[in-house]
mmCIF file of C-alpha atoms in Angstrom:
data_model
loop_
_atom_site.group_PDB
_atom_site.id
_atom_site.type_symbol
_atom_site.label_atom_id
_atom_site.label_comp_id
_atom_site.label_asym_id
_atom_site.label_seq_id
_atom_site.Cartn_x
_atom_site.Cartn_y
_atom_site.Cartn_z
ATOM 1 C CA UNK T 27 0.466 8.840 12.076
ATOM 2 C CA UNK T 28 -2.750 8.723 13.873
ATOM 3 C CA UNK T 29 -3.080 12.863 13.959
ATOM 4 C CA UNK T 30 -5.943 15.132 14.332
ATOM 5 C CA UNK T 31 -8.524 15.270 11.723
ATOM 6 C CA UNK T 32 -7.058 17.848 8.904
ATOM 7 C CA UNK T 33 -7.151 18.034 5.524
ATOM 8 C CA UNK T 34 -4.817 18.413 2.742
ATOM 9 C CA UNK T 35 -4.073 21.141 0.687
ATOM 10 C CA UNK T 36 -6.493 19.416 -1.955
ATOM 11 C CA UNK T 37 -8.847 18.852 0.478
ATOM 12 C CA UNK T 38 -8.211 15.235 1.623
ATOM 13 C CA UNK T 39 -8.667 13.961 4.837
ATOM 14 C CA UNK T 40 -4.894 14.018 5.544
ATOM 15 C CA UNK T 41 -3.860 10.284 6.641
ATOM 16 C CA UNK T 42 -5.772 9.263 3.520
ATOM 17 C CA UNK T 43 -4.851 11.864 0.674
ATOM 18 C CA UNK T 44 -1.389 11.507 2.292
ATOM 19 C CA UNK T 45 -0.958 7.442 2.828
ATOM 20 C CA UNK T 46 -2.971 6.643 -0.062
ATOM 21 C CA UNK T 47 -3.853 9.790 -2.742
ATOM 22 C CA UNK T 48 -0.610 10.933 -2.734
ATOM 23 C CA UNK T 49 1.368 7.590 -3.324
ATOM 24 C CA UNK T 50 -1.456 6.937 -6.105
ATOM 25 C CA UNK T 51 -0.389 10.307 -7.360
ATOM 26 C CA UNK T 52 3.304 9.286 -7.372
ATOM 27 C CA UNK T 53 2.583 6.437 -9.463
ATOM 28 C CA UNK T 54 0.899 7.992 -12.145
ATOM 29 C CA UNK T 55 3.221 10.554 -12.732
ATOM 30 C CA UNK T 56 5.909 7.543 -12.806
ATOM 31 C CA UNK T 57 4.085 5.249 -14.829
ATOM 32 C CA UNK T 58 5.654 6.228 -18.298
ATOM 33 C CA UNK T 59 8.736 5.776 -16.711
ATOM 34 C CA UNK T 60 7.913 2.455 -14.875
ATOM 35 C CA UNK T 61 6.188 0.642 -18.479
ATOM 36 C CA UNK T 62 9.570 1.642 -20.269
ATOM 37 C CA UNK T 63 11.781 -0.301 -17.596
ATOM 38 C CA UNK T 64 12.621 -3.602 -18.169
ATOM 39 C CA UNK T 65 11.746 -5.176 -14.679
ATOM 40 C CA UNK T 66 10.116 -1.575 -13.229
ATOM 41 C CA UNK T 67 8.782 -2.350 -9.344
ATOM 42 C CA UNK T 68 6.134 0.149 -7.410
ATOM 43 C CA UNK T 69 7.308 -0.516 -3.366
ATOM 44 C CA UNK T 70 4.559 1.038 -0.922
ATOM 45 C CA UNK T 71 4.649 0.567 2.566
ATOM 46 C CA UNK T 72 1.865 -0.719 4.436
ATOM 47 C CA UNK T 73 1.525 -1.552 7.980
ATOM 48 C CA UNK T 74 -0.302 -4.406 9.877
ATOM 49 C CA UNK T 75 -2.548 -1.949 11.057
ATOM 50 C CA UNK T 76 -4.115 -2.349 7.998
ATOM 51 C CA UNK T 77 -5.863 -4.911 9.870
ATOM 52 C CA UNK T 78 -8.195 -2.502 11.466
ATOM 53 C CA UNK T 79 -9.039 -0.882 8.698
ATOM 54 C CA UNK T 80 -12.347 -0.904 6.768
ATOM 55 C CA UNK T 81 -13.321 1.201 3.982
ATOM 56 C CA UNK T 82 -16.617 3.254 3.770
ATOM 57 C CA UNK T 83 -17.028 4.155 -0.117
ATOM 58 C CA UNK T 84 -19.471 6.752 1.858
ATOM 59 C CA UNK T 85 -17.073 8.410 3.734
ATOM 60 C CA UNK T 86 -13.669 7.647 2.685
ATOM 61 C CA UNK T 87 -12.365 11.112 3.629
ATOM 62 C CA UNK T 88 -13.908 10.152 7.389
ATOM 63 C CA UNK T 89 -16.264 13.764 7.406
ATOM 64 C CA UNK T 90 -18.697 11.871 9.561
ATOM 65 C CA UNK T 91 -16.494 9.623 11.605
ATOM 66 C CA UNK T 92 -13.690 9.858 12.388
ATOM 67 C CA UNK T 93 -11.105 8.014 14.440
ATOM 68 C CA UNK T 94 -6.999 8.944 14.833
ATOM 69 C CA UNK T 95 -6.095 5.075 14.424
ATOM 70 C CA UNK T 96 -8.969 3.991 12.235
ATOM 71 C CA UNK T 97 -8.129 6.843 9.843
ATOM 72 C CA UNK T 98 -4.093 5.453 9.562
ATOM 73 C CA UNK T 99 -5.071 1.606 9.263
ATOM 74 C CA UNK T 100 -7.818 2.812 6.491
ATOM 75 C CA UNK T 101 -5.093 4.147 4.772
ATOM 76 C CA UNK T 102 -3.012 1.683 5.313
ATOM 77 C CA UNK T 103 -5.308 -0.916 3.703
ATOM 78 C CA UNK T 104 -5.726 1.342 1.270
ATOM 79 C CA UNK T 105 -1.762 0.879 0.011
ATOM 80 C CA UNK T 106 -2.169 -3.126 0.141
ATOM 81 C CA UNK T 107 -5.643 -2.603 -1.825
ATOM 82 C CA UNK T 108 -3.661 -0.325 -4.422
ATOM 83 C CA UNK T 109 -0.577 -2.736 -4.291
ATOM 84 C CA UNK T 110 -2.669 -5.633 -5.785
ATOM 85 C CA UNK T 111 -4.556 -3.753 -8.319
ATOM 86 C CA UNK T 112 -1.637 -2.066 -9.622
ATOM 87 C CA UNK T 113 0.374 -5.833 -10.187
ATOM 88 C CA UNK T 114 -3.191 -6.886 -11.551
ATOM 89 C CA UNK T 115 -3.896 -4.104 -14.763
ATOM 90 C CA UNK T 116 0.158 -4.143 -15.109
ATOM 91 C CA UNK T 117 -0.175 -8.005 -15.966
ATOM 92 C CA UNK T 118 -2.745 -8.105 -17.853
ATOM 93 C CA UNK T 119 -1.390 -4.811 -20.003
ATOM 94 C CA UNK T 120 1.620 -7.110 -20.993
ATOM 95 C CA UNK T 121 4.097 -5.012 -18.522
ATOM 96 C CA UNK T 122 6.934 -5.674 -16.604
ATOM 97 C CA UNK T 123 5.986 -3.708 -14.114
ATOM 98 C CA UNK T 124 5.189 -5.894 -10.454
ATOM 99 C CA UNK T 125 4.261 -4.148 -7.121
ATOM 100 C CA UNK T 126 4.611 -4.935 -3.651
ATOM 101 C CA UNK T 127 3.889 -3.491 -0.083
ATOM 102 C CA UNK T 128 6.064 -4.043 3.371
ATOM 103 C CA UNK T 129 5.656 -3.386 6.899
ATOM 104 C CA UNK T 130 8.713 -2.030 8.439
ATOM 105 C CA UNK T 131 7.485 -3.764 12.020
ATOM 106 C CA UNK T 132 7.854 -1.479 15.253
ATOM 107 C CA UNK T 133 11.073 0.995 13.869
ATOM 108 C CA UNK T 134 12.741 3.497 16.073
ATOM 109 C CA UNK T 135 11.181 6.978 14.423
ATOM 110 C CA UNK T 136 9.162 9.919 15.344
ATOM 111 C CA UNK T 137 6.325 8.160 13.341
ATOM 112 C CA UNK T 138 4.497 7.426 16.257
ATOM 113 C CA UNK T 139 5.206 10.419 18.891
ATOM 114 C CA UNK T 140 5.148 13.247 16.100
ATOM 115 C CA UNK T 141 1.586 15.256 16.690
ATOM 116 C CA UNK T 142 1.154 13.528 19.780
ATOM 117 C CA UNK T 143 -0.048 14.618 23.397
ATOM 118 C CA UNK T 144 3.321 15.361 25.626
ATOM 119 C CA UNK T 145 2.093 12.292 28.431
ATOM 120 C CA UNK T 146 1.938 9.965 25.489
ATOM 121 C CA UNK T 147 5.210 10.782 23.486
ATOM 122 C CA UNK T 148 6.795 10.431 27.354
ATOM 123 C CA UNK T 149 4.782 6.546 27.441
ATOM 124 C CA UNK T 150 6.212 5.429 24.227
ATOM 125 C CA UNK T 151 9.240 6.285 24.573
ATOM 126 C CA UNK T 152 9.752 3.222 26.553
ATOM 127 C CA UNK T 153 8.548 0.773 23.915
ATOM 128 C CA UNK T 154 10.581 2.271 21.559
ATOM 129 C CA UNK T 155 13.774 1.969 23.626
ATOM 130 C CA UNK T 156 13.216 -1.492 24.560
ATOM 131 C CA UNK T 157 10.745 -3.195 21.214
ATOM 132 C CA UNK T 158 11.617 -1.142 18.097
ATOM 133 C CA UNK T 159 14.321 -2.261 15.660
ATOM 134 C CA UNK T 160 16.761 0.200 14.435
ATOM 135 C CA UNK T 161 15.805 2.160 11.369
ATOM 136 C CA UNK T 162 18.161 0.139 9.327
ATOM 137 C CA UNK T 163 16.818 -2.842 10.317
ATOM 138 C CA UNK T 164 13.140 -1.588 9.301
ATOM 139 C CA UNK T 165 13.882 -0.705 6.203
ATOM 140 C CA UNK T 166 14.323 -4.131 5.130
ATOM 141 C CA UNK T 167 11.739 -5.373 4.007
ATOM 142 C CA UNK T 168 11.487 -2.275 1.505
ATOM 143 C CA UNK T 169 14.757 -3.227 0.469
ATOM 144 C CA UNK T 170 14.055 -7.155 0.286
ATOM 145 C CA UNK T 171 10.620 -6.040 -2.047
ATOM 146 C CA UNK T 172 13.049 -3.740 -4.369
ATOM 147 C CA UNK T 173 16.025 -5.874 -4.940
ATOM 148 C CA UNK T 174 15.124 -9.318 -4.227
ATOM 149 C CA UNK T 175 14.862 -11.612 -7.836
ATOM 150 C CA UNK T 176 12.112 -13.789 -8.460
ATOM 151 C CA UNK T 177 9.534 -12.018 -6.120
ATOM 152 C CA UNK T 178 6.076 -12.572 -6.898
ATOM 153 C CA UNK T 179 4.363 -9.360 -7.593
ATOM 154 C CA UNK T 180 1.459 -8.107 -5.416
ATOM 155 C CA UNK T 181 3.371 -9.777 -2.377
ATOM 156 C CA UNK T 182 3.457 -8.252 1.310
ATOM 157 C CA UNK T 183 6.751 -8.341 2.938
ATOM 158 C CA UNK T 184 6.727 -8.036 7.219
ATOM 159 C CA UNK T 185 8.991 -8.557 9.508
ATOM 160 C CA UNK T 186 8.072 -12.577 10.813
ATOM 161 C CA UNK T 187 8.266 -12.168 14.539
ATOM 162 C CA UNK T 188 5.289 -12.071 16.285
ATOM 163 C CA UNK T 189 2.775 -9.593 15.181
ATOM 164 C CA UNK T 190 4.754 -8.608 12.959
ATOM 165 C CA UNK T 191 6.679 -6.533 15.788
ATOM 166 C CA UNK T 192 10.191 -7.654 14.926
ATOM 167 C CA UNK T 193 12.195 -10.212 13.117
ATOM 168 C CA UNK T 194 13.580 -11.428 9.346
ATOM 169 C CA UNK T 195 11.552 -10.521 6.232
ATOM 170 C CA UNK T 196 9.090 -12.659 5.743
ATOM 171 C CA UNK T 197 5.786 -13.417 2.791
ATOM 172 C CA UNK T 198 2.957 -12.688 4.999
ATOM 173 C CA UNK T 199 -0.727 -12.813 4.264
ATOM 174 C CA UNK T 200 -2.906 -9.460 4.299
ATOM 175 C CA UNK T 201 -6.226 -9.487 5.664
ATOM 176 C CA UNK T 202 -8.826 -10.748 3.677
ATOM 177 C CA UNK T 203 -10.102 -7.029 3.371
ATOM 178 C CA UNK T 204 -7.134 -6.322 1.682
ATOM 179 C CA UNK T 205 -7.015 -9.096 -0.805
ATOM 180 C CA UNK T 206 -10.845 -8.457 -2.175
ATOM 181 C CA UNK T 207 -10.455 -7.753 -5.641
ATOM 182 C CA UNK T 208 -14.190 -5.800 -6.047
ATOM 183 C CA UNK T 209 -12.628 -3.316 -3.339
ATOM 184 C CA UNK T 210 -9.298 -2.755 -5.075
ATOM 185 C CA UNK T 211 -10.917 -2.360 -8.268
ATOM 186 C CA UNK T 212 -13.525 0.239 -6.670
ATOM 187 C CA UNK T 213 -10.898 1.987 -5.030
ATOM 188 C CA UNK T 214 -8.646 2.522 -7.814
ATOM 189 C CA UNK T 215 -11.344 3.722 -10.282
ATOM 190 C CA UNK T 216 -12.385 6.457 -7.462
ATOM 191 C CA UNK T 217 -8.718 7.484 -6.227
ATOM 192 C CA UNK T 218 -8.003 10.492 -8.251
ATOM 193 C CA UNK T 219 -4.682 12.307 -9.166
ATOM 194 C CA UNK T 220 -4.537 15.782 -8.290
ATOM 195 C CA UNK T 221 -6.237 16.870 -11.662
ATOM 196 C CA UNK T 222 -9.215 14.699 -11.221
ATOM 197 C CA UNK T 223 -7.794 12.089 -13.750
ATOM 198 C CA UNK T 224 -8.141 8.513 -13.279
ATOM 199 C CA UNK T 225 -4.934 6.902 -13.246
ATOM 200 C CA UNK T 226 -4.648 4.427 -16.636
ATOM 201 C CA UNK T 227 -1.732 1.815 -17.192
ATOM 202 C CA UNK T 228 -0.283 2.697 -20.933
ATOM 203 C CA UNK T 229 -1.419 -0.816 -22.964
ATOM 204 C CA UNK T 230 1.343 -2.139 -24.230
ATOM 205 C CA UNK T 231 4.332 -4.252 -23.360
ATOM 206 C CA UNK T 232 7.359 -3.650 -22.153
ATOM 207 C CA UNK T 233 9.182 -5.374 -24.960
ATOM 208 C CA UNK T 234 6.680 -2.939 -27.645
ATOM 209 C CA UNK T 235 4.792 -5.269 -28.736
ATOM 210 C CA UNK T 236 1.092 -5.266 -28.186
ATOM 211 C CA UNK T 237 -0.577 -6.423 -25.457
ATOM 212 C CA UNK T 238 -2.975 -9.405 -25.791
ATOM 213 C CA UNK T 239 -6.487 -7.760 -26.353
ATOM 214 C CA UNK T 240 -8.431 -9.739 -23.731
ATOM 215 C CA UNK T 241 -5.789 -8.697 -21.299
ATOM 216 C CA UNK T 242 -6.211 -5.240 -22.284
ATOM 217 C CA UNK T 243 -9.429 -5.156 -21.710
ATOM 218 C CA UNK T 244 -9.133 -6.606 -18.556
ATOM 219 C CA UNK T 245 -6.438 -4.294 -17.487
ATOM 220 C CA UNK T 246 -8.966 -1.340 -17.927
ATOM 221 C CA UNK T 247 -11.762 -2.784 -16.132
ATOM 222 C CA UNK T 248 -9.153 -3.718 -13.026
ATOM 223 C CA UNK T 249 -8.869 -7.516 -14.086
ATOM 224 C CA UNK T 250 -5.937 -9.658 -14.591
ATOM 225 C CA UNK T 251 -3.745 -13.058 -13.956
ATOM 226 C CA UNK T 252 -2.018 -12.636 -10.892
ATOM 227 C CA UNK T 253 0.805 -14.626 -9.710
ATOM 228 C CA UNK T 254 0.082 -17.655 -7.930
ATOM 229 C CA UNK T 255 -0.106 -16.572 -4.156
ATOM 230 C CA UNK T 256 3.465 -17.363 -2.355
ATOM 231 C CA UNK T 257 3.470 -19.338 0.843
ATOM 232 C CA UNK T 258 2.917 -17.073 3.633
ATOM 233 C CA UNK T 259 5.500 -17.337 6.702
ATOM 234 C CA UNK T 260 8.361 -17.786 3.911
ATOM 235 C CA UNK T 261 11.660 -15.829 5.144
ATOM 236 C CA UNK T 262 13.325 -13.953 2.416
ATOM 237 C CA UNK T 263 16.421 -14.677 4.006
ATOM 238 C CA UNK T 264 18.689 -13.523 1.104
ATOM 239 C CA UNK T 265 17.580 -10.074 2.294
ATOM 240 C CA UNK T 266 18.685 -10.510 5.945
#
């Protein structure tokens, strides 16, 4: 999190190819395996970072600017832009298939210290004794978005203290960066797998019948029906 500027073995700035190519990656090697499910669910996790993120479709891979934090929350609105696209074309291709991002809130890791200067791993290591939730307790949400029934797909699940810190699952609200459907669609048709291949939901329904043909189409060109947008603030309290 929030590291140096280095690239990945593909050549990826490495927050990016790492937060975002790689879990794109994932998913299309997956995706036969995720159509032929009967409830199949994609779980990414996001952060509220993501709120300082912005993406520059001229510099995604940040060659001319480039910022340790900035780099991590692009990334990180990167998942939550992927998260809604990939509910969107699974939709309208007739699947089963829903996906959903979290935010663990402030966990107990190495996330934040790992890669960082000695004075600063020796300054956060008093937030994380006193703020940050257990592990266990941060993985919640992920648990909440793979388990719970009846979740709308394309939700984001965070912990409902304030900022997000600390607290019961809860349906929060992304940014309105991350919910722009042009972006998502732009992103997803430029994200690449590792063989250059742009990643394409198999048409067809779960159930092997054929999709509708209008919603075909519109899976392809990164359109869809998504599900009406849960009230934010909700606890998921079955989770808890």
């Amino acid at each position: 999190m929030a590291t140096p500027r280095r690239t990945t073995a593909d050549g990826f700035e490495l927050q990016f190819g790492t937060n975002h190519l790689g879990h794109f990656a994932l998913t299309g090697r997956l995706l036969p395996a995720l159509a032929a499910a009967s409830a199949g669910r994609v779980v990414t996790v996001s952060s509220r970072l993501h709120t300082l993120g912005r993406l520059d479709f001229r510099d995604l891979q940040s060659k001319r600017h480039y910022g340790r934090v900035r780099a991590y929350a692009n990334s990180k609105l990167a998942n939550l832009l992927f998260t809604a696209e990939l509910d969107r074309r699974a939709r309208a291709a007739g699947l089963t298939l829903r996906a959903y991002a979290v935010h663990p809130g402030y966990t107990a890791t190495s996330l934040l210290t790992t890669g960082q200067p000695a004075l600063l791993r020796t300054l956060l290591a008093v937030p994380n004794a006193l703020v940050a939730v257990r592990p266990l307790t941060g993985a919640l949400p992920a648990l909440c978005a793979a388990t719970l029934p009846g979740l709308p797909g394309g939700t984001f699940l965070a912990p409902r203290g304030r900022g997000s810190l600390r607290g019961a699952p809860a349906l929060v609200t992304p940014s309105a960066r991350a919910r722009h459907r042009p972006t998502a669609t732009r992103l997803w048709e430029i994200s690449p797998d590792p063989d250059r291949r742009p990643l394409r939901l198999p048409l067809r329904r779960a159930d092997g019948r054929p999709p509708d043909p209008v919603a075909a189409a519109d899976a392809v060109h990164g359109l869809g029906r998504p599900d009406a947008a849960p009230r934010a603030g909700v606890t998921v309290g079955a989770c808890t």
